C-alpha cells in the first residue's frame, strides 16, 4: 500500500507491441480514496486528470495522496496527489486536480498484472 505507480490498462495487443490506456486518457475513470481519512472520489482521466465526486464531509488538504480503490486494480496503489480542491456550486460534491504519482519521462520499469482480480 502506498507504492507510487502509473496505473494503466492494456487495451490492444499486437505482435510486437501493445496499446495501454492510462489516467491521461479522457475515457478513464476509477474509484480512489483520498488522504488519511480515505475520503471517496472518482478519478476522471485526461491530459489534466482530476478527482470528482469527492465527499464534502471529509477533511482534505492540497498534497493529500489519492490511492486506487477500484475493484479492477489492487487496493492502495498511490496514483497521485490532489491539489486545488474546489466546491462545485451546483453539486453536493467537491473536485480537485490530480498530480500523477509518476512522470512519464521518469518511468524505467513496467509491471504487468495478468488476470486481476
PDB file of N, CA, C and O in Angstrom, residues 62-111:
ATOM      1  N   UNK A  62      -4.462  20.169   0.121  1.00  0.00           N
ATOM      2  CA  UNK A  62      -3.611  20.043  -1.053  1.00  0.00           C
ATOM      3  C   UNK A  62      -2.413  19.164  -0.693  1.00  0.00           C
ATOM      4  O   UNK A  62      -1.835  19.322   0.385  1.00  0.00           O
ATOM      5  N   UNK A  63      -2.080  18.238  -1.563  1.00  0.00           N
ATOM      6  CA  UNK A  63      -0.955  17.339  -1.321  1.00  0.00           C
ATOM      7  C   UNK A  63      -1.351  15.993  -0.746  1.00  0.00           C
ATOM      8  O   UNK A  63      -0.512  15.097  -0.640  1.00  0.00           O
ATOM      9  N   UNK A  64      -2.632  15.812  -0.377  1.00  0.00           N
ATOM     10  CA  UNK A  64      -3.081  14.500   0.114  1.00  0.00           C
ATOM     11  C   UNK A  64      -2.975  13.471  -1.010  1.00  0.00           C
ATOM     12  O   UNK A  64      -3.257  13.772  -2.176  1.00  0.00           O
ATOM     13  N   UNK A  65      -2.608  12.264  -0.644  1.00  0.00           N
ATOM     14  CA  UNK A  65      -2.461  11.180  -1.618  1.00  0.00           C
ATOM     15  C   UNK A  65      -3.812  10.636  -2.049  1.00  0.00           C
ATOM     16  O   UNK A  65      -4.746  10.555  -1.251  1.00  0.00           O
ATOM     17  N   UNK A  66      -3.885  10.251  -3.327  1.00  0.00           N
ATOM     18  CA  UNK A  66      -5.049   9.538  -3.864  1.00  0.00           C
ATOM     19  C   UNK A  66      -4.571   8.117  -4.177  1.00  0.00           C
ATOM     20  O   UNK A  66      -3.558   7.931  -4.851  1.00  0.00           O
ATOM     21  N   UNK A  67      -5.291   7.117  -3.646  1.00  0.00           N
ATOM     22  CA  UNK A  67      -4.911   5.722  -3.855  1.00  0.00           C
ATOM     23  C   UNK A  67      -6.027   4.975  -4.588  1.00  0.00           C
ATOM     24  O   UNK A  67      -7.198   5.355  -4.512  1.00  0.00           O
ATOM     25  N   UNK A  68      -5.646   3.924  -5.294  1.00  0.00           N
ATOM     26  CA  UNK A  68      -6.620   3.130  -6.045  1.00  0.00           C
ATOM     27  C   UNK A  68      -7.591   2.447  -5.098  1.00  0.00           C
ATOM     28  O   UNK A  68      -7.214   1.939  -4.053  1.00  0.00           O
ATOM     29  N   UNK A  69      -8.880   2.463  -5.496  1.00  0.00           N
ATOM     30  CA  UNK A  69      -9.912   1.812  -4.694  1.00  0.00           C
ATOM     31  C   UNK A  69     -10.915   1.083  -5.586  1.00  0.00           C
ATOM     32  O   UNK A  69     -11.971   0.691  -5.141  1.00  0.00           O
ATOM     33  N   UNK A  70     -10.567   0.917  -6.849  1.00  0.00           N
ATOM     34  CA  UNK A  70     -11.429   0.239  -7.807  1.00  0.00           C
ATOM     35  C   UNK A  70     -11.226  -1.266  -7.705  1.00  0.00           C
ATOM     36  O   UNK A  70     -10.119  -1.740  -7.468  1.00  0.00           O
ATOM     37  N   UNK A  71     -12.286  -2.014  -7.917  1.00  0.00           N
ATOM     38  CA  UNK A  71     -12.186  -3.480  -7.902  1.00  0.00           C
ATOM     39  C   UNK A  71     -11.323  -3.991  -9.056  1.00  0.00           C
ATOM     40  O   UNK A  71     -10.858  -5.128  -9.029  1.00  0.00           O
ATOM     41  N   UNK A  72     -11.049  -3.149 -10.042  1.00  0.00           N
ATOM     42  CA  UNK A  72     -10.253  -3.560 -11.203  1.00  0.00           C
ATOM     43  C   UNK A  72      -8.753  -3.553 -10.952  1.00  0.00           C
ATOM     44  O   UNK A  72      -7.989  -4.049 -11.778  1.00  0.00           O
ATOM     45  N   UNK A  73      -8.303  -2.960  -9.842  1.00  0.00           N
ATOM     46  CA  UNK A  73      -6.868  -2.814  -9.562  1.00  0.00           C
ATOM     47  C   UNK A  73      -6.590  -3.166  -8.114  1.00  0.00           C
ATOM     48  O   UNK A  73      -7.473  -3.087  -7.269  1.00  0.00           O
ATOM     49  N   UNK A  74      -5.345  -3.489  -7.806  1.00  0.00           N
ATOM     50  CA  UNK A  74      -5.006  -3.743  -6.398  1.00  0.00           C
ATOM     51  C   UNK A  74      -5.299  -2.499  -5.555  1.00  0.00           C
ATOM     52  O   UNK A  74      -5.015  -1.375  -5.965  1.00  0.00           O
ATOM     53  N   UNK A  75      -5.876  -2.699  -4.385  1.00  0.00           N
ATOM     54  CA  UNK A  75      -6.220  -1.590  -3.499  1.00  0.00           C
ATOM     55  C   UNK A  75      -4.962  -0.930  -2.940  1.00  0.00           C
ATOM     56  O   UNK A  75      -4.005  -1.586  -2.573  1.00  0.00           O
ATOM     57  N   UNK A  76      -4.988   0.388  -2.875  1.00  0.00           N
ATOM     58  CA  UNK A  76      -3.962   1.128  -2.160  1.00  0.00           C
ATOM     59  C   UNK A  76      -2.772   1.568  -2.970  1.00  0.00           C
ATOM     60  O   UNK A  76      -1.819   2.095  -2.400  1.00  0.00           O
ATOM     61  N   UNK A  77      -2.786   1.428  -4.291  1.00  0.00           N
ATOM     62  CA  UNK A  77      -1.672   1.913  -5.104  1.00  0.00           C
ATOM     63  C   UNK A  77      -1.779   3.432  -5.219  1.00  0.00           C
ATOM     64  O   UNK A  77      -2.830   3.965  -5.567  1.00  0.00           O
ATOM     65  N   UNK A  78      -0.711   4.133  -4.919  1.00  0.00           N
ATOM     66  CA  UNK A  78      -0.726   5.600  -4.933  1.00  0.00           C
ATOM     67  C   UNK A  78      -0.697   6.086  -6.382  1.00  0.00           C
ATOM     68  O   UNK A  78       0.290   5.906  -7.078  1.00  0.00           O
ATOM     69  N   UNK A  79      -1.796   6.704  -6.820  1.00  0.00           N
ATOM     70  CA  UNK A  79      -1.888   7.172  -8.199  1.00  0.00           C
ATOM     71  C   UNK A  79      -1.536   8.646  -8.343  1.00  0.00           C
ATOM     72  O   UNK A  79      -1.327   9.127  -9.459  1.00  0.00           O
ATOM     73  N   UNK A  80      -1.472   9.374  -7.244  1.00  0.00           N
ATOM     74  CA  UNK A  80      -1.104  10.779  -7.311  1.00  0.00           C
ATOM     75  C   UNK A  80      -1.496  11.530  -6.064  1.00  0.00           C
ATOM     76  O   UNK A  80      -1.861  10.936  -5.056  1.00  0.00           O
ATOM     77  N   UNK A  81      -1.408  12.869  -6.153  1.00  0.00           N
ATOM     78  CA  UNK A  81      -1.805  13.736  -5.054  1.00  0.00           C
ATOM     79  C   UNK A  81      -2.804  14.758  -5.590  1.00  0.00           C
ATOM     80  O   UNK A  81      -2.794  15.099  -6.776  1.00  0.00           O
ATOM     81  N   UNK A  82      -3.644  15.246  -4.694  1.00  0.00           N
ATOM     82  CA  UNK A  82      -4.628  16.234  -5.121  1.00  0.00           C
ATOM     83  C   UNK A  82      -4.130  17.641  -4.847  1.00  0.00           C
ATOM     84  O   UNK A  82      -3.304  17.872  -3.970  1.00  0.00           O
ATOM     85  N   UNK A  83      -4.654  18.581  -5.636  1.00  0.00           N
ATOM     86  CA  UNK A  83      -4.368  19.998  -5.434  1.00  0.00           C
ATOM     87  C   UNK A  83      -5.551  20.798  -5.948  1.00  0.00           C
ATOM     88  O   UNK A  83      -6.365  20.293  -6.707  1.00  0.00           O
ATOM     89  N   UNK A  84      -5.643  22.027  -5.519  1.00  0.00           N
ATOM     90  CA  UNK A  84      -6.731  22.928  -5.927  1.00  0.00           C
ATOM     91  C   UNK A  84      -8.102  22.321  -5.668  1.00  0.00           C
ATOM     92  O   UNK A  84      -8.925  22.188  -6.575  1.00  0.00           O
ATOM     93  N   UNK A  85      -8.375  21.976  -4.437  1.00  0.00           N
ATOM     94  CA  UNK A  85      -9.684  21.440  -4.049  1.00  0.00           C
ATOM     95  C   UNK A  85     -10.702  22.570  -4.179  1.00  0.00           C
ATOM     96  O   UNK A  85     -10.462  23.686  -3.729  1.00  0.00           O
ATOM     97  N   UNK A  86     -11.830  22.278  -4.813  1.00  0.00           N
ATOM     98  CA  UNK A  86     -12.834  23.320  -5.009  1.00  0.00           C
ATOM     99  C   UNK A  86     -14.250  22.771  -4.883  1.00  0.00           C
ATOM    100  O   UNK A  86     -14.507  21.618  -5.171  1.00  0.00           O
ATOM    101  N   UNK A  87     -15.129  23.649  -4.458  1.00  0.00           N
ATOM    102  CA  UNK A  87     -16.551  23.321  -4.363  1.00  0.00           C
ATOM    103  C   UNK A  87     -17.147  23.407  -5.765  1.00  0.00           C
ATOM    104  O   UNK A  87     -16.770  24.272  -6.546  1.00  0.00           O
ATOM    105  N   UNK A  88     -18.072  22.535  -6.053  1.00  0.00           N
ATOM    106  CA  UNK A  88     -18.821  22.608  -7.299  1.00  0.00           C
ATOM    107  C   UNK A  88     -20.211  23.083  -6.901  1.00  0.00           C
ATOM    108  O   UNK A  88     -20.984  22.323  -6.311  1.00  0.00           O
ATOM    109  N   UNK A  89     -20.506  24.338  -7.175  1.00  0.00           N
ATOM    110  CA  UNK A  89     -21.684  25.000  -6.616  1.00  0.00           C
ATOM    111  C   UNK A  89     -22.996  24.271  -6.884  1.00  0.00           C
ATOM    112  O   UNK A  89     -23.855  24.214  -6.020  1.00  0.00           O
ATOM    113  N   UNK A  90     -23.154  23.705  -8.052  1.00  0.00           N
ATOM    114  CA  UNK A  90     -24.421  23.058  -8.364  1.00  0.00           C
ATOM    115  C   UNK A  90     -24.477  21.592  -7.938  1.00  0.00           C
ATOM    116  O   UNK A  90     -25.448  20.906  -8.193  1.00  0.00           O
ATOM    117  N   UNK A  91     -23.444  21.101  -7.284  1.00  0.00           N
ATOM    118  CA  UNK A  91     -23.405  19.704  -6.862  1.00  0.00           C
ATOM    119  C   UNK A  91     -23.133  19.595  -5.366  1.00  0.00           C
ATOM    120  O   UNK A  91     -22.679  20.533  -4.736  1.00  0.00           O
ATOM    121  N   UNK A  92     -23.392  18.424  -4.830  1.00  0.00           N
ATOM    122  CA  UNK A  92     -23.159  18.170  -3.409  1.00  0.00           C
ATOM    123  C   UNK A  92     -21.761  17.604  -3.164  1.00  0.00           C
ATOM    124  O   UNK A  92     -21.495  17.047  -2.111  1.00  0.00           O
ATOM    125  N   UNK A  93     -20.875  17.762  -4.140  1.00  0.00           N
ATOM    126  CA  UNK A  93     -19.529  17.211  -4.045  1.00  0.00           C
ATOM    127  C   UNK A  93     -18.484  18.289  -4.312  1.00  0.00           C
ATOM    128  O   UNK A  93     -18.801  19.385  -4.747  1.00  0.00           O
ATOM    129  N   UNK A  94     -17.226  17.930  -4.052  1.00  0.00           N
ATOM    130  CA  UNK A  94     -16.089  18.778  -4.401  1.00  0.00           C
ATOM    131  C   UNK A  94     -15.316  18.101  -5.518  1.00  0.00           C
ATOM    132  O   UNK A  94     -15.541  16.944  -5.831  1.00  0.00           O
ATOM    133  N   UNK A  95     -14.363  18.816  -6.097  1.00  0.00           N
ATOM    134  CA  UNK A  95     -13.444  18.209  -7.052  1.00  0.00           C
ATOM    135  C   UNK A  95     -12.059  18.811  -6.855  1.00  0.00           C
ATOM    136  O   UNK A  95     -11.910  19.837  -6.185  1.00  0.00           O
ATOM    137  N   UNK A  96     -11.056  18.146  -7.423  1.00  0.00           N
ATOM    138  CA  UNK A  96      -9.670  18.603  -7.288  1.00  0.00           C
ATOM    139  C   UNK A  96      -8.872  18.119  -8.489  1.00  0.00           C
ATOM    140  O   UNK A  96      -9.247  17.151  -9.151  1.00  0.00           O
ATOM    141  N   UNK A  97      -7.777  18.808  -8.766  1.00  0.00           N
ATOM    142  CA  UNK A  97      -6.853  18.344  -9.797  1.00  0.00           C
ATOM    143  C   UNK A  97      -6.024  17.202  -9.221  1.00  0.00           C
ATOM    144  O   UNK A  97      -5.817  17.121  -8.002  1.00  0.00           O
ATOM    145  N   UNK A  98      -5.539  16.329 -10.094  1.00  0.00           N
ATOM    146  CA  UNK A  98      -4.676  15.230  -9.664  1.00  0.00           C
ATOM    147  C   UNK A  98      -3.311  15.387 -10.306  1.00  0.00           C
ATOM    148  O   UNK A  98      -3.215  15.558 -11.529  1.00  0.00           O
ATOM    149  N   UNK A  99      -2.271  15.359  -9.494  1.00  0.00           N
ATOM    150  CA  UNK A  99      -0.899  15.344  -9.991  1.00  0.00           C
ATOM    151  C   UNK A  99      -0.460  13.886  -9.954  1.00  0.00           C
ATOM    152  O   UNK A  99      -0.437  13.275  -8.880  1.00  0.00           O
ATOM    153  N   UNK A 100      -0.159  13.326 -11.117  1.00  0.00           N
ATOM    154  CA  UNK A 100       0.191  11.903 -11.210  1.00  0.00           C
ATOM    155  C   UNK A 100       1.389  11.571 -10.340  1.00  0.00           C
ATOM    156  O   UNK A 100       2.297  12.390 -10.159  1.00  0.00           O
ATOM    157  N   UNK A 101       1.398  10.354  -9.800  1.00  0.00           N
ATOM    158  CA  UNK A 101       2.481   9.901  -8.923  1.00  0.00           C
ATOM    159  C   UNK A 101       3.785   9.752  -9.696  1.00  0.00           C
ATOM    160  O   UNK A 101       4.857   9.895  -9.133  1.00  0.00           O
ATOM    161  N   UNK A 102       3.682   9.462 -10.963  1.00  0.00           N
ATOM    162  CA  UNK A 102       4.881   9.246 -11.777  1.00  0.00           C
ATOM    163  C   UNK A 102       4.864  10.152 -13.000  1.00  0.00           C
ATOM    164  O   UNK A 102       3.837  10.329 -13.633  1.00  0.00           O
ATOM    165  N   UNK A 103       6.004  10.691 -13.345  1.00  0.00           N
ATOM    166  CA  UNK A 103       6.178  11.447 -14.568  1.00  0.00           C
ATOM    167  C   UNK A 103       6.530  10.448 -15.662  1.00  0.00           C
ATOM    168  O   UNK A 103       7.432   9.628 -15.484  1.00  0.00           O
ATOM    169  N   UNK A 104       5.834  10.492 -16.783  1.00  0.00           N
ATOM    170  CA  UNK A 104       6.077   9.526 -17.855  1.00  0.00           C
ATOM    171  C   UNK A 104       7.544   9.498 -18.287  1.00  0.00           C
ATOM    172  O   UNK A 104       8.069   8.447 -18.627  1.00  0.00           O
ATOM    173  N   UNK A 105       8.207  10.625 -18.263  1.00  0.00           N
ATOM    174  CA  UNK A 105       9.619  10.672 -18.658  1.00  0.00           C
ATOM    175  C   UNK A 105      10.524   9.941 -17.680  1.00  0.00           C
ATOM    176  O   UNK A 105      11.617   9.533 -18.023  1.00  0.00           O
ATOM    177  N   UNK A 106      10.061   9.756 -16.432  1.00  0.00           N
ATOM    178  CA  UNK A 106      10.885   9.118 -15.416  1.00  0.00           C
ATOM    179  C   UNK A 106      10.664   7.611 -15.315  1.00  0.00           C
ATOM    180  O   UNK A 106      11.358   6.938 -14.556  1.00  0.00           O
ATOM    181  N   UNK A 107       9.687   7.067 -16.049  1.00  0.00           N
ATOM    182  CA  UNK A 107       9.406   5.636 -15.965  1.00  0.00           C
ATOM    183  C   UNK A 107      10.549   4.831 -16.569  1.00  0.00           C
ATOM    184  O   UNK A 107      11.021   5.125 -17.656  1.00  0.00           O
ATOM    185  N   UNK A 108      10.982   3.826 -15.840  1.00  0.00           N
ATOM    186  CA  UNK A 108      12.026   2.952 -16.369  1.00  0.00           C
ATOM    187  C   UNK A 108      11.667   1.474 -16.238  1.00  0.00           C
ATOM    188  O   UNK A 108      12.380   0.621 -16.732  1.00  0.00           O
ATOM    189  N   UNK A 109      10.558   1.172 -15.588  1.00  0.00           N
ATOM    190  CA  UNK A 109      10.129  -0.203 -15.383  1.00  0.00           C
ATOM    191  C   UNK A 109       8.625  -0.293 -15.613  1.00  0.00           C
ATOM    192  O   UNK A 109       7.886   0.588 -15.188  1.00  0.00           O
ATOM    193  N   UNK A 110       8.203  -1.355 -16.285  1.00  0.00           N
ATOM    194  CA  UNK A 110       6.780  -1.608 -16.483  1.00  0.00           C
ATOM    195  C   UNK A 110       6.451  -2.954 -15.861  1.00  0.00           C
ATOM    196  O   UNK A 110       7.150  -3.938 -16.087  1.00  0.00           O
ATOM    197  N   UNK A 111       5.424  -2.972 -15.045  1.00  0.00           N
ATOM    198  CA  UNK A 111       4.974  -4.201 -14.405  1.00  0.00           C
ATOM    199  C   UNK A 111       3.548  -4.473 -14.860  1.00  0.00           C
ATOM    200  O   UNK A 111       2.688  -3.610 -14.748  1.00  0.00           O
TER     201      UNK A 111
END
